[in-house]
Coordinates of C-alpha atoms and ligand atoms in Angstrom, one line a residue:
M1 CA 75.5 132.5 124.6
N2 CA 75.0 129.4 122.5
G3 CA 77.3 126.5 123.0
F4 CA 77.9 127.5 126.6
M5 CA 76.1 127.3 129.9
G6 CA 77.4 130.8 130.3
R7 CA 79.0 130.7 133.8
L8 CA 81.9 129.7 135.9
L9 CA 81.7 128.7 139.5
L10 CA 84.3 130.4 141.7
V11 CA 85.3 128.5 144.8
D12 CA 87.5 130.2 147.4
L13 CA 88.6 127.3 149.5
T14 CA 90.2 129.5 152.2
S15 CA 87.0 131.2 153.1
G16 CA 84.5 128.6 151.8
R17 CA 82.8 131.3 149.7
L18 CA 81.1 130.2 146.5
S19 CA 80.2 132.7 143.8
E20 CA 79.6 132.9 140.1
E21 CA 81.0 134.7 137.1
A22 CA 79.4 135.2 133.7
L23 CA 81.6 133.8 130.9
D24 CA 83.0 136.6 128.8
S25 CA 81.6 136.0 125.3
G26 CA 84.5 137.9 123.7
L27 CA 87.1 135.7 125.4
M28 CA 85.2 132.5 124.3
H29 CA 85.1 133.8 120.8
Q30 CA 88.9 134.4 120.9
F31 CA 89.9 131.2 122.7
V32 CA 86.9 128.8 122.2
G33 CA 87.1 127.1 125.6
G34 CA 89.0 124.3 127.3
A35 CA 92.7 124.8 127.7
G36 CA 92.9 127.8 125.3
F37 CA 90.4 129.8 127.4
A38 CA 92.1 128.6 130.6
A39 CA 95.5 129.9 129.4
R40 CA 94.1 133.4 128.8
Y41 CA 92.1 133.4 132.0
L42 CA 94.9 132.2 134.2
Y43 CA 97.5 134.5 132.5
D44 CA 96.1 137.4 134.6
R45 CA 96.2 135.3 137.8
I46 CA 99.6 133.5 137.7
D47 CA 103.2 134.8 137.7
V48 CA 106.7 133.7 138.4
H49 CA 106.2 134.1 142.1
T50 CA 103.1 131.8 142.2
D51 CA 104.0 128.7 144.2
P52 CA 102.4 125.8 142.3
L53 CA 101.6 124.0 145.6
G54 CA 100.7 127.2 147.4
P55 CA 97.1 128.5 148.0
E56 CA 97.8 131.3 145.5
N57 CA 97.9 128.9 142.5
P58 CA 94.5 129.0 140.8
L59 CA 93.2 125.6 139.5
L60 CA 90.6 125.7 136.7
F61 CA 88.5 122.8 135.5
M62 CA 87.1 123.8 132.1
T63 CA 85.0 122.4 129.3
G64 CA 84.5 123.6 125.7
P65 CA 81.5 124.3 123.4
L66 CA 81.0 120.8 122.2
V67 CA 81.2 119.1 125.6
G68 CA 78.0 117.4 126.7
T69 CA 76.3 118.0 123.3
A70 CA 75.4 115.1 121.0
A71 CA 78.8 115.6 119.2
P72 CA 80.7 112.3 119.4
L73 CA 84.0 112.0 121.3
C74 CA 83.5 115.4 123.0
G75 CA 83.0 114.2 126.5
R76 CA 86.2 115.6 127.9
Y77 CA 87.4 118.3 130.3
E78 CA 90.7 120.2 130.9
V79 CA 92.3 120.9 134.2
C80 CA 94.9 123.7 134.3
A81 CA 97.1 125.5 136.8
R82 CA 100.8 126.3 137.2
S83 CA 102.4 122.8 137.2
P84 CA 104.3 121.6 140.3
Q85 CA 106.1 119.2 138.0
T86 CA 107.5 121.7 135.5
G87 CA 106.9 125.1 137.1
L88 CA 105.4 126.0 133.7
W89 CA 101.9 125.9 132.1
G90 CA 100.1 122.8 133.5
E91 CA 97.3 121.3 131.4
S92 CA 95.8 117.9 131.4
N93 CA 92.6 116.4 130.0
S94 CA 90.5 113.4 130.6
G95 CA 87.5 111.6 129.1
G96 CA 84.7 109.6 130.8
R97 CA 81.6 111.6 131.7
F98 CA 82.9 114.3 134.1
G99 CA 83.1 117.1 131.4
P100 CA 79.5 116.6 130.2
F101 CA 78.2 116.2 133.8
L102 CA 79.9 119.4 134.8
R103 CA 77.9 121.2 132.1
F104 CA 74.7 119.4 133.1
S105 CA 75.3 120.7 136.6
G106 CA 75.0 124.2 135.2
Y107 CA 78.6 125.4 134.7
D108 CA 81.2 125.5 132.0
G109 CA 84.0 125.4 134.5
V110 CA 85.1 125.7 138.1
L111 CA 87.9 127.9 139.4
F112 CA 89.4 126.9 142.8
T113 CA 91.6 129.4 144.7
G114 CA 93.0 129.3 148.3
K115 CA 93.3 126.3 150.5
A116 CA 90.7 124.6 152.7
A117 CA 91.5 124.2 156.4
R118 CA 90.4 120.6 156.3
P119 CA 90.0 118.0 153.6
T120 CA 87.0 119.1 151.5
Y121 CA 85.1 118.1 148.4
L122 CA 82.8 120.1 146.2
A123 CA 79.4 118.9 145.1
I124 CA 77.4 120.6 142.3
R125 CA 73.9 119.2 141.7
D126 CA 71.6 120.9 139.3
G127 CA 73.1 124.3 139.8
H128 CA 73.4 124.0 143.6
A129 CA 77.1 124.0 144.8
E130 CA 78.3 123.1 148.3
L131 CA 81.6 122.3 150.0
R132 CA 81.5 119.2 152.1
D133 CA 83.7 117.6 154.6
A134 CA 86.1 115.0 153.2
A135 CA 88.1 114.1 156.3
H136 CA 86.7 110.6 156.1
L137 CA 87.9 110.3 152.5
W138 CA 91.5 111.4 153.1
G139 CA 93.7 108.4 152.6
K140 CA 91.2 106.5 150.5
D141 CA 92.2 105.6 146.9
T142 CA 90.3 107.0 143.9
Y143 CA 88.0 104.1 143.5
E144 CA 87.0 104.0 147.2
T145 CA 86.6 107.8 147.1
Q146 CA 84.2 107.7 144.2
E147 CA 82.2 104.8 145.7
A148 CA 81.9 106.7 149.1
I149 CA 80.7 109.9 147.5
Q150 CA 78.2 108.1 145.2
A151 CA 76.8 106.5 148.4
E152 CA 76.6 109.8 150.2
L153 CA 75.0 111.8 147.4
Q154 CA 72.3 109.5 146.3
G155 CA 69.5 110.8 144.1
T156 CA 71.5 112.5 141.4
K157 CA 73.4 110.7 138.7
L158 CA 77.0 111.9 139.3
S159 CA 80.4 111.9 137.8
I160 CA 83.3 112.4 140.3
A161 CA 86.9 113.6 139.7
C162 CA 89.2 113.0 142.6
I163 CA 92.7 112.4 143.9
G164 CA 94.2 109.4 145.6
V165 CA 97.1 109.2 148.1
A166 CA 99.6 110.4 145.5
G167 CA 97.8 113.7 145.2
E168 CA 97.4 114.0 149.0
G169 CA 101.2 113.4 149.3
L170 CA 102.0 116.0 146.6
V171 CA 103.7 113.6 144.3
K172 CA 104.8 115.9 141.5
Y173 CA 103.0 113.9 138.8
A174 CA 99.8 113.0 140.7
A175 CA 96.8 112.6 138.5
V176 CA 93.2 113.6 138.7
I177 CA 91.0 110.4 138.2
N178 CA 87.4 110.4 137.2
D179 CA 84.8 107.8 136.3
W180 CA 86.8 105.1 137.9
G181 CA 89.9 104.8 135.7
R182 CA 89.9 107.9 133.5
A183 CA 92.9 110.1 134.1
A184 CA 93.9 113.7 133.7
G185 CA 97.4 112.4 134.2
R186 CA 99.9 114.9 133.1
T187 CA 101.7 117.9 134.8
G188 CA 100.6 117.1 138.4
M189 CA 97.2 118.6 138.6
G190 CA 96.4 116.0 141.3
A191 CA 99.1 117.5 143.5
V192 CA 97.6 120.9 143.1
M193 CA 94.3 119.5 144.3
G194 CA 96.1 117.9 147.2
S195 CA 97.9 121.1 148.1
K196 CA 94.4 122.7 148.5
N197 CA 93.0 119.9 150.6
L198 CA 90.6 119.3 147.8
K199 CA 89.8 115.6 147.6
A200 CA 87.1 115.5 145.0
I201 CA 84.5 117.2 142.8
A202 CA 81.1 115.6 142.2
V203 CA 78.9 116.9 139.5
G204 CA 75.5 116.1 137.9
G205 CA 72.2 117.6 136.8
Q206 CA 69.7 118.0 134.1
G207 CA 71.1 121.0 132.3
Q208 CA 71.3 121.2 128.6
V209 CA 73.8 123.0 126.4
P210 CA 72.0 125.6 124.3
L211 CA 72.6 125.3 120.5
A212 CA 72.6 128.1 118.0
N213 CA 71.3 126.0 115.1
P214 CA 70.0 122.7 116.3
D215 CA 69.2 121.3 112.8
A216 CA 72.5 122.2 111.3
F217 CA 74.2 120.8 114.4
S218 CA 72.3 117.6 114.3
A219 CA 73.2 117.1 110.7
A220 CA 76.9 117.7 111.5
V221 CA 76.7 115.2 114.4
Q222 CA 75.3 112.5 112.1
A223 CA 77.9 113.1 109.4
T224 CA 80.7 113.1 112.0
I225 CA 79.5 109.8 113.5
E226 CA 79.5 108.2 110.0
A227 CA 83.0 109.6 109.4
V228 CA 84.4 108.3 112.6
K229 CA 82.9 104.9 112.1
E230 CA 84.5 104.7 108.6
D231 CA 87.9 105.9 109.8
V232 CA 90.3 102.9 109.9
K233 CA 92.2 104.3 112.8
G234 CA 89.0 104.4 114.8
Q235 CA 88.3 100.8 113.8
F236 CA 91.7 99.7 115.1
L237 CA 91.0 101.5 118.4
T238 CA 87.7 99.8 118.7
A239 CA 89.2 96.4 118.0
G240 CA 92.4 96.6 120.0
G241 CA 92.3 99.7 122.2
T242 CA 95.2 102.2 122.2
A243 CA 97.7 99.4 122.5
S244 CA 96.5 98.0 119.1
T245 CA 99.4 99.5 117.2
V246 CA 102.2 98.1 119.4
D247 CA 103.3 95.2 117.2
T248 CA 103.2 97.3 114.0
T249 CA 104.9 100.5 115.0
M250 CA 107.6 98.6 116.8
W251 CA 109.1 97.9 113.4
M252 CA 109.6 101.7 113.0
G253 CA 111.3 102.1 116.4
D254 CA 108.3 104.1 117.7
I255 CA 107.8 102.3 121.0
P256 CA 110.8 102.9 123.3
N257 CA 112.7 100.0 124.8
K258 CA 115.1 99.6 127.7
H259 CA 114.9 103.2 128.6
Y260 CA 115.3 104.5 125.0
S261 CA 118.4 102.4 124.3
M262 CA 117.1 99.8 121.9
A263 CA 115.4 100.2 118.6
L264 CA 113.6 96.9 118.5
W265 CA 112.5 94.4 121.1
E266 CA 110.1 91.9 119.6
P267 CA 108.6 90.5 122.8
V268 CA 106.8 93.9 123.1
A269 CA 104.1 92.3 120.8
K270 CA 103.0 90.3 123.9
L271 CA 101.8 93.7 125.3
G272 CA 99.7 94.7 122.3
G273 CA 95.9 94.9 121.9
G274 CA 95.8 91.6 120.0
T275 CA 97.4 89.6 122.9
M276 CA 95.2 91.5 125.4
A277 CA 92.1 90.5 123.5
E278 CA 93.2 86.8 123.6
T279 CA 94.1 86.8 127.2
I280 CA 92.9 89.3 129.9
L281 CA 90.2 91.3 128.0
T282 CA 86.7 91.0 129.4
G283 CA 85.0 94.1 127.8
Q284 CA 85.2 97.6 126.4
K285 CA 84.5 101.0 127.7
A286 CA 83.6 104.3 126.0
C287 CA 83.5 107.9 127.1
Y288 CA 80.4 109.9 126.8
R289 CA 78.8 109.6 123.4
C290 CA 81.9 107.9 121.9
V291 CA 81.4 105.5 119.0
I292 CA 84.9 104.1 119.2
G293 CA 85.2 102.8 122.8
C294 CA 88.9 102.5 123.0
G295 CA 88.8 101.7 126.8
R296 CA 89.6 98.2 127.8
V297 CA 88.2 96.2 130.7
T298 CA 90.4 93.4 131.9
R299 CA 90.7 90.7 134.5
I300 CA 94.0 89.4 135.7
G301 CA 94.9 86.2 137.6
G302 CA 98.0 84.9 139.3
R303 CA 99.8 86.8 142.0
H304 CA 98.0 90.0 141.5
A305 CA 94.5 88.6 140.8
T306 CA 91.8 91.2 140.5
E307 CA 88.2 91.4 139.5
S308 CA 87.3 93.6 136.5
I309 CA 89.7 96.6 136.2
D310 CA 90.5 99.2 133.6
G311 CA 92.9 97.8 131.1
P312 CA 96.3 99.3 130.3
E313 CA 96.6 102.0 127.6
Y314 CA 99.4 102.1 125.0
E315 CA 101.4 104.6 127.1
T316 CA 101.2 102.3 130.1
V317 CA 102.2 99.1 128.4
A318 CA 105.3 100.9 127.1
A319 CA 106.1 102.8 130.3
Y320 CA 105.8 99.7 132.5
G321 CA 106.7 97.1 129.8
S322 CA 109.1 97.8 127.0
L323 CA 110.9 100.6 128.9
I324 CA 112.1 97.9 131.5
L325 CA 112.1 95.0 129.0
S326 CA 109.1 93.3 130.7
D327 CA 106.6 91.4 128.5
D328 CA 104.4 90.7 131.5
L329 CA 101.0 91.9 130.3
E330 CA 99.2 91.0 133.5
G331 CA 102.0 92.9 135.4
T332 CA 101.5 96.0 133.3
A333 CA 97.7 95.8 133.7
Y334 CA 98.3 95.6 137.5
A335 CA 100.7 98.6 137.3
S336 CA 98.0 100.6 135.4
H337 CA 95.4 99.7 138.1
L338 CA 97.8 100.7 140.9
C339 CA 98.4 104.1 139.2
N340 CA 94.7 104.6 138.8
R341 CA 93.9 103.8 142.4
F342 CA 96.8 105.9 143.8
G343 CA 96.2 108.7 141.2
L344 CA 99.5 108.7 139.4
D345 CA 100.4 109.6 135.8
T346 CA 101.5 106.2 134.3
I347 CA 103.8 107.9 131.8
S348 CA 105.9 109.8 134.4
A349 CA 105.7 107.1 137.0
G350 CA 106.8 104.3 134.5
S351 CA 109.5 106.4 132.9
T352 CA 111.0 107.6 136.2
I353 CA 111.1 104.0 137.4
A354 CA 112.7 102.9 134.1
F355 CA 115.3 105.5 134.6
A356 CA 116.0 104.1 138.1
Y357 CA 116.4 100.6 136.4
Q358 CA 118.9 102.1 134.0
L359 CA 120.9 103.8 136.8
Y360 CA 120.9 100.6 138.8
N361 CA 122.1 98.5 135.9
R362 CA 124.9 101.0 135.3
G363 CA 126.0 100.8 139.0
I364 CA 125.0 104.4 139.7
L365 CA 122.1 103.4 142.0
T366 CA 123.0 100.7 144.4
S367 CA 121.0 98.2 146.5
K368 CA 121.5 100.5 149.4
D369 CA 119.7 103.3 147.5
T370 CA 116.9 100.9 146.5
G371 CA 116.4 99.5 150.0
G372 CA 117.6 96.1 148.7
L373 CA 115.3 96.0 145.6
K374 CA 117.1 94.4 142.6
L375 CA 116.0 96.4 139.5
D376 CA 116.8 93.7 137.0
W377 CA 115.7 94.4 133.4
G378 CA 112.7 92.3 132.6
D379 CA 111.4 92.0 136.1
I380 CA 108.3 94.1 136.7
E381 CA 107.8 93.2 140.4
P382 CA 110.3 95.9 141.7
A383 CA 108.5 98.4 139.5
L384 CA 105.2 97.6 141.2
T385 CA 106.9 97.9 144.6
L386 CA 108.4 101.3 143.6
T387 CA 105.0 102.5 142.4
K388 CA 103.6 101.8 145.9
Q389 CA 106.6 103.6 147.4
I390 CA 106.1 106.6 145.1
A391 CA 102.4 106.9 146.0
H392 CA 103.2 106.8 149.7
R393 CA 106.5 108.6 149.4
E394 CA 108.4 105.8 151.1
G395 CA 112.0 104.8 150.6
L396 CA 113.4 105.5 147.2
G397 CA 109.8 106.3 146.2
D398 CA 110.2 109.7 147.9
L399 CA 112.8 110.8 145.5
L400 CA 111.1 109.1 142.5
A401 CA 108.0 111.1 143.4
E402 CA 109.9 114.2 142.3
G403 CA 110.3 112.8 138.8
S404 CA 113.1 111.7 136.5
R405 CA 114.8 115.1 136.4
A406 CA 115.2 115.2 140.1
L407 CA 116.4 111.6 140.1
G408 CA 119.1 112.5 137.5
R409 CA 120.1 115.6 139.4
R410 CA 120.6 113.7 142.6
Y411 CA 123.0 111.3 140.9
G412 CA 124.8 113.8 138.6
V413 CA 123.2 112.5 135.4
E414 CA 120.3 114.9 134.8
D415 CA 121.2 115.0 131.1
Q416 CA 120.2 111.2 130.9
A417 CA 116.7 111.8 132.2
I418 CA 114.2 111.5 129.3
Q419 CA 112.1 114.6 129.9
V420 CA 111.6 118.1 128.6
N421 CA 111.2 120.9 131.2
G422 CA 110.5 118.2 133.8
L423 CA 107.8 116.3 132.0
E424 CA 108.7 112.8 130.9
L425 CA 108.4 111.9 127.2
P426 CA 105.3 110.0 126.1
M427 CA 106.0 106.6 124.4
H428 CA 106.7 107.7 120.9
D429 CA 110.5 107.8 120.3
P430 CA 111.4 110.9 118.3
R431 CA 114.0 108.9 116.4
A432 CA 111.1 107.1 114.7
F433 CA 109.2 110.3 113.8
V434 CA 111.4 113.3 113.9
G435 CA 108.4 115.7 114.0
M436 CA 107.7 114.4 117.5
G437 CA 111.1 115.7 118.5
L438 CA 110.0 119.2 117.6
V439 CA 106.6 118.7 119.3
Y440 CA 108.3 117.5 122.5
A441 CA 110.8 120.3 122.5
T442 CA 108.3 123.1 122.1
S443 CA 105.0 121.9 123.6
P444 CA 103.7 124.3 126.2
R445 CA 103.5 121.7 129.0
G446 CA 106.8 119.9 128.4
A447 CA 107.2 116.7 126.4
C448 CA 103.6 116.2 125.2
H449 CA 102.0 114.1 122.4
N450 CA 98.5 115.6 122.8
Q451 CA 99.6 118.9 121.4
G452 CA 100.7 117.4 118.1
D453 CA 100.6 113.8 117.0
M454 CA 103.1 114.0 114.1
F455 CA 103.5 110.2 114.4
L456 CA 100.0 109.8 113.2
V457 CA 100.4 112.3 110.3
D458 CA 103.5 110.6 109.0
L459 CA 102.0 107.2 109.4
G460 CA 99.4 108.2 106.9
A461 CA 96.8 110.4 108.5
P462 CA 97.2 113.9 107.0
V463 CA 94.6 116.6 107.2
P464 CA 94.6 117.8 103.5
E465 CA 91.8 120.5 104.0
L466 CA 94.2 122.3 106.4
D467 CA 97.3 121.6 104.2
I468 CA 98.7 119.2 106.7
Q469 CA 100.4 116.7 104.4
L470 CA 102.0 113.3 104.8
G471 CA 105.8 113.5 104.9
N472 CA 108.9 111.3 105.3
R473 CA 108.9 110.4 109.0
L474 CA 112.8 110.6 109.3
E475 CA 113.4 113.8 107.3
S476 CA 114.4 116.9 109.3
S477 CA 113.5 119.8 107.1
E478 CA 111.8 123.2 106.8
E479 CA 108.7 121.4 105.5
K480 CA 108.6 119.1 108.6
A481 CA 108.8 122.1 110.9
L482 CA 105.9 123.7 108.9
M483 CA 103.7 120.6 109.1
T484 CA 104.5 120.2 112.8
S485 CA 103.5 123.7 113.6
R486 CA 100.2 123.2 111.7
V487 CA 99.5 119.9 113.5
M488 CA 100.2 121.6 116.9
D489 CA 97.8 124.4 116.1
W490 CA 95.2 121.9 115.1
R491 CA 95.5 119.8 118.2
T492 CA 95.6 123.0 120.3
L493 CA 92.2 123.8 118.9
Y494 CA 91.1 120.2 119.9
N495 CA 92.2 121.0 123.5
S496 CA 90.0 124.1 123.4
L497 CA 86.9 122.4 122.0
V498 CA 87.6 119.9 124.1
M499 CA 87.6 117.0 121.6
C500 CA 89.3 113.6 121.7
V501 CA 92.2 113.3 119.3
F502 CA 90.9 110.0 118.2
C503 CA 88.0 111.8 116.5
N504 CA 89.3 112.6 113.1
P505 CA 86.5 113.6 110.7
S506 CA 87.3 116.3 108.1
A507 CA 88.2 119.7 109.3
D508 CA 85.0 120.9 107.7
L509 CA 82.9 118.7 109.9
V510 CA 84.6 120.0 113.0
L511 CA 83.8 123.5 111.7
D512 CA 80.1 122.6 111.2
L513 CA 79.9 121.2 114.7
L514 CA 81.4 124.4 116.2
N515 CA 79.3 126.8 114.1
G516 CA 76.2 124.7 114.7
A517 CA 76.7 124.9 118.5
T518 CA 77.9 128.5 118.8
G519 CA 76.5 130.3 115.7
W520 CA 79.9 131.9 115.2
N521 CA 79.9 131.3 111.4
L522 CA 83.6 130.7 111.2
S523 CA 85.3 129.7 108.0
R524 CA 87.8 126.9 107.4
D525 CA 90.6 129.4 107.1
E526 CA 90.0 130.6 110.7
L527 CA 90.6 127.2 112.3
L528 CA 94.4 127.0 112.4
P529 CA 94.7 130.7 113.5
L530 CA 92.3 129.9 116.3
G531 CA 94.6 127.1 117.4
Q532 CA 97.7 129.2 117.0
R533 CA 96.2 132.0 119.1
A534 CA 95.8 129.6 122.0
F535 CA 99.2 128.0 121.4
Q536 CA 101.0 131.4 121.4
M537 CA 98.9 132.3 124.5
K538 CA 100.3 129.4 126.4
R539 CA 103.8 130.4 125.2
L540 CA 103.3 133.9 126.5
L541 CA 102.2 132.5 129.9
N542 CA 105.3 130.3 130.0
G543 CA 107.4 133.3 129.2
K544 CA 105.9 135.0 132.2
L545 CA 106.8 131.9 134.3
G546 CA 110.5 132.1 133.2
L547 CA 110.6 130.0 130.0
T548 CA 113.1 131.2 127.3
A549 CA 114.5 129.7 124.1
A550 CA 117.0 127.7 126.2
N551 CA 114.1 125.5 127.4
D552 CA 113.4 124.2 123.9
R553 CA 115.7 121.2 124.1
L554 CA 115.5 117.4 123.8
P555 CA 117.2 115.1 126.2
K556 CA 120.6 113.9 125.0
P557 CA 119.8 110.2 124.8
V558 CA 117.1 110.6 122.1
L559 CA 119.6 112.6 120.0
Q560 CA 121.9 109.6 119.8
P561 CA 121.4 107.1 116.9
L562 CA 119.7 103.8 117.6
V563 CA 121.7 101.0 115.9
D564 CA 119.6 98.1 114.6
P565 CA 119.7 97.1 110.9
A566 CA 116.1 95.7 111.2
V567 CA 114.6 99.1 112.0
E568 CA 115.2 102.4 110.3
T569 CA 115.5 105.3 112.7
Q570 CA 117.1 108.7 112.7
P571 CA 117.6 111.3 115.5
P572 CA 115.8 114.6 114.8
D573 CA 118.2 117.2 113.5
M574 CA 117.3 120.0 115.8
S575 CA 119.8 122.4 114.1
I576 CA 117.4 122.3 111.1
L577 CA 114.1 121.9 112.7
L578 CA 114.3 124.4 115.6
P579 CA 115.4 127.5 113.6
A580 CA 112.8 126.8 110.9
Y581 CA 110.1 126.3 113.5
Y582 CA 111.2 129.6 115.2
R583 CA 110.8 131.4 111.9
I584 CA 107.4 129.9 111.4
R585 CA 106.3 130.9 114.9
D586 CA 108.0 134.3 114.7
W587 CA 109.8 133.6 118.0
D588 CA 112.8 135.6 119.2
E589 CA 115.9 133.4 119.2
F590 CA 116.8 134.3 122.8
T591 CA 113.6 135.1 124.6
G592 CA 111.7 132.5 122.7
M593 CA 108.6 134.7 122.7
P594 CA 106.4 135.7 119.7
S595 CA 107.0 139.0 118.0
A596 CA 104.7 142.0 118.6
G597 CA 103.7 141.7 115.0
R598 CA 102.6 138.0 115.3
M599 CA 100.8 138.8 118.5
T600 CA 98.9 141.6 116.9
E601 CA 98.0 139.4 113.9
L602 CA 96.5 136.9 116.3
G603 CA 94.6 139.5 118.2
L604 CA 96.8 139.4 121.3
Q605 CA 98.0 143.0 121.0
D606 CA 96.8 143.8 124.5
L607 CA 99.5 141.5 125.8
V608 CA 102.4 143.1 123.8
A609 CA 103.6 145.4 126.5
H610 CA 103.7 142.7 129.2
Ligands
SF4_701 S1 88.2 107.2 121.6 FE1 88.7 106.4 123.6 S2 89.5 108.2 124.7 FE2 88.5 109.0 122.9 S3 86.4 109.5 123.5 FE3 86.4 107.4 122.8 S4 86.7 106.0 124.5 FE4 87.3 108.1 125.1

């Protein structure tokens, strides 16, 4: 089975039994791997009665056919389960080396079921898997945990994915952290690990991914590396990291300010990649076989002085910066570091804290609620305190650990929380790119930018080979809905491959990589349908978990206009976008589910009766 190691490791944490299962080549052909395969595989194992934090919730770590090969920017993995944050499909991915090292250990993926009686970690070294005691690791942060396991398992070069105290405490948006500061942040997969008493997974070995056509694959790899190096977006990321665009896209209203209430806040430029390079930057980091290296290494001084730490990403400088009107770059770097150590999603943590700031400044939250903390706009210190409280579920942090929807619910303002289905919006305001509104409203995991980066397309990065064309970023139209659906299918395929979304060679090169690795001999016309199959699969699974058309809604505040003559913005017109999108997807207007005809077209006819 070229392109795959050919087997999954099955770990029953309740009994401690380890076993193996051969990968189903038919399923891989249909769903490619990664999150697409995971959705089909978990569809048979999850239903509406599955408690996301119960032993019955299966947790799948999965790679794809390009992971661990010489293909650039394919060193990623997906982790999937029913999400404790949303109650729906949970999916998160991360870079670093963990995905490739899992394959080198001999497996394409690991399925965890049940719950260990005591804190436990899994080690897989060269095909040999064992469960080990993790009682001494419980309570340690993610960096300490990785260091301790590295010291324990000397002899094999390892990559470790683990949780911190946030996952142990079942914070709803607890992350899985690997390779020091790389995070599978979204949808609370760290809490699922914590609910299973699973502290970490350490993987390594000498395995190699078999390739169908090594020569063709190698030629595609070289051509892809050249294409990525020539891509201006990639060059920006190399030079300035993910925060490199802060001071340009702010002029479009892309970066949200003051909890989504201001179009423009110029001090945000002090949080960008340029300022970072001039102040706290000490180096760069790259995931496995990445020629971009968007990761930043920083050192901060002053009151939170640290040695070298992972630098803040774009999402973090917005969530802990502009959302609370703080231009304190060292403070946001420290917030990022805290989240990584505790194992927290910086988007959900920062956004929930910013919502608390807003409620405090409107007099809805009082000093009694905050334990005396003054949540003044512009002051990051209380946000850092709240981050610690969230991780340890102390004080107000215990409520914030449930997310912004729960915070809004408690104070009767749920409609002001910036979330879709419980997942906080990433830091691209849909009033700057209306296509993002449609992406957020309909993404399988709640408000998600990885399932469709329309901001990038409408900034000038179309995919003409797949007829994904540049459009007017503020125009709500049938055409926008069509382009959005195509981008979502394309990025869904990326999450199956599993490939970094910053890797943007031509679609034909992606095809050459996939065919060279697997020997599937697919044509270009089959790429988007492959993505759509996985996308509709996730939709069906969400339907099984209770999602209907009523879930496809944006939060009220981002449907209000932003008034600032210096910045042109426009709320997405969902009365145009959503019906058009439903027609394109062939979704029922009430159930929100795809028609039997569309399912059959996509080869999902076996699920029609469900
Ligand atoms: S571009 Fe950044 S996130 Fe993507 S693979 Fe490279 S280092 Fe990792």
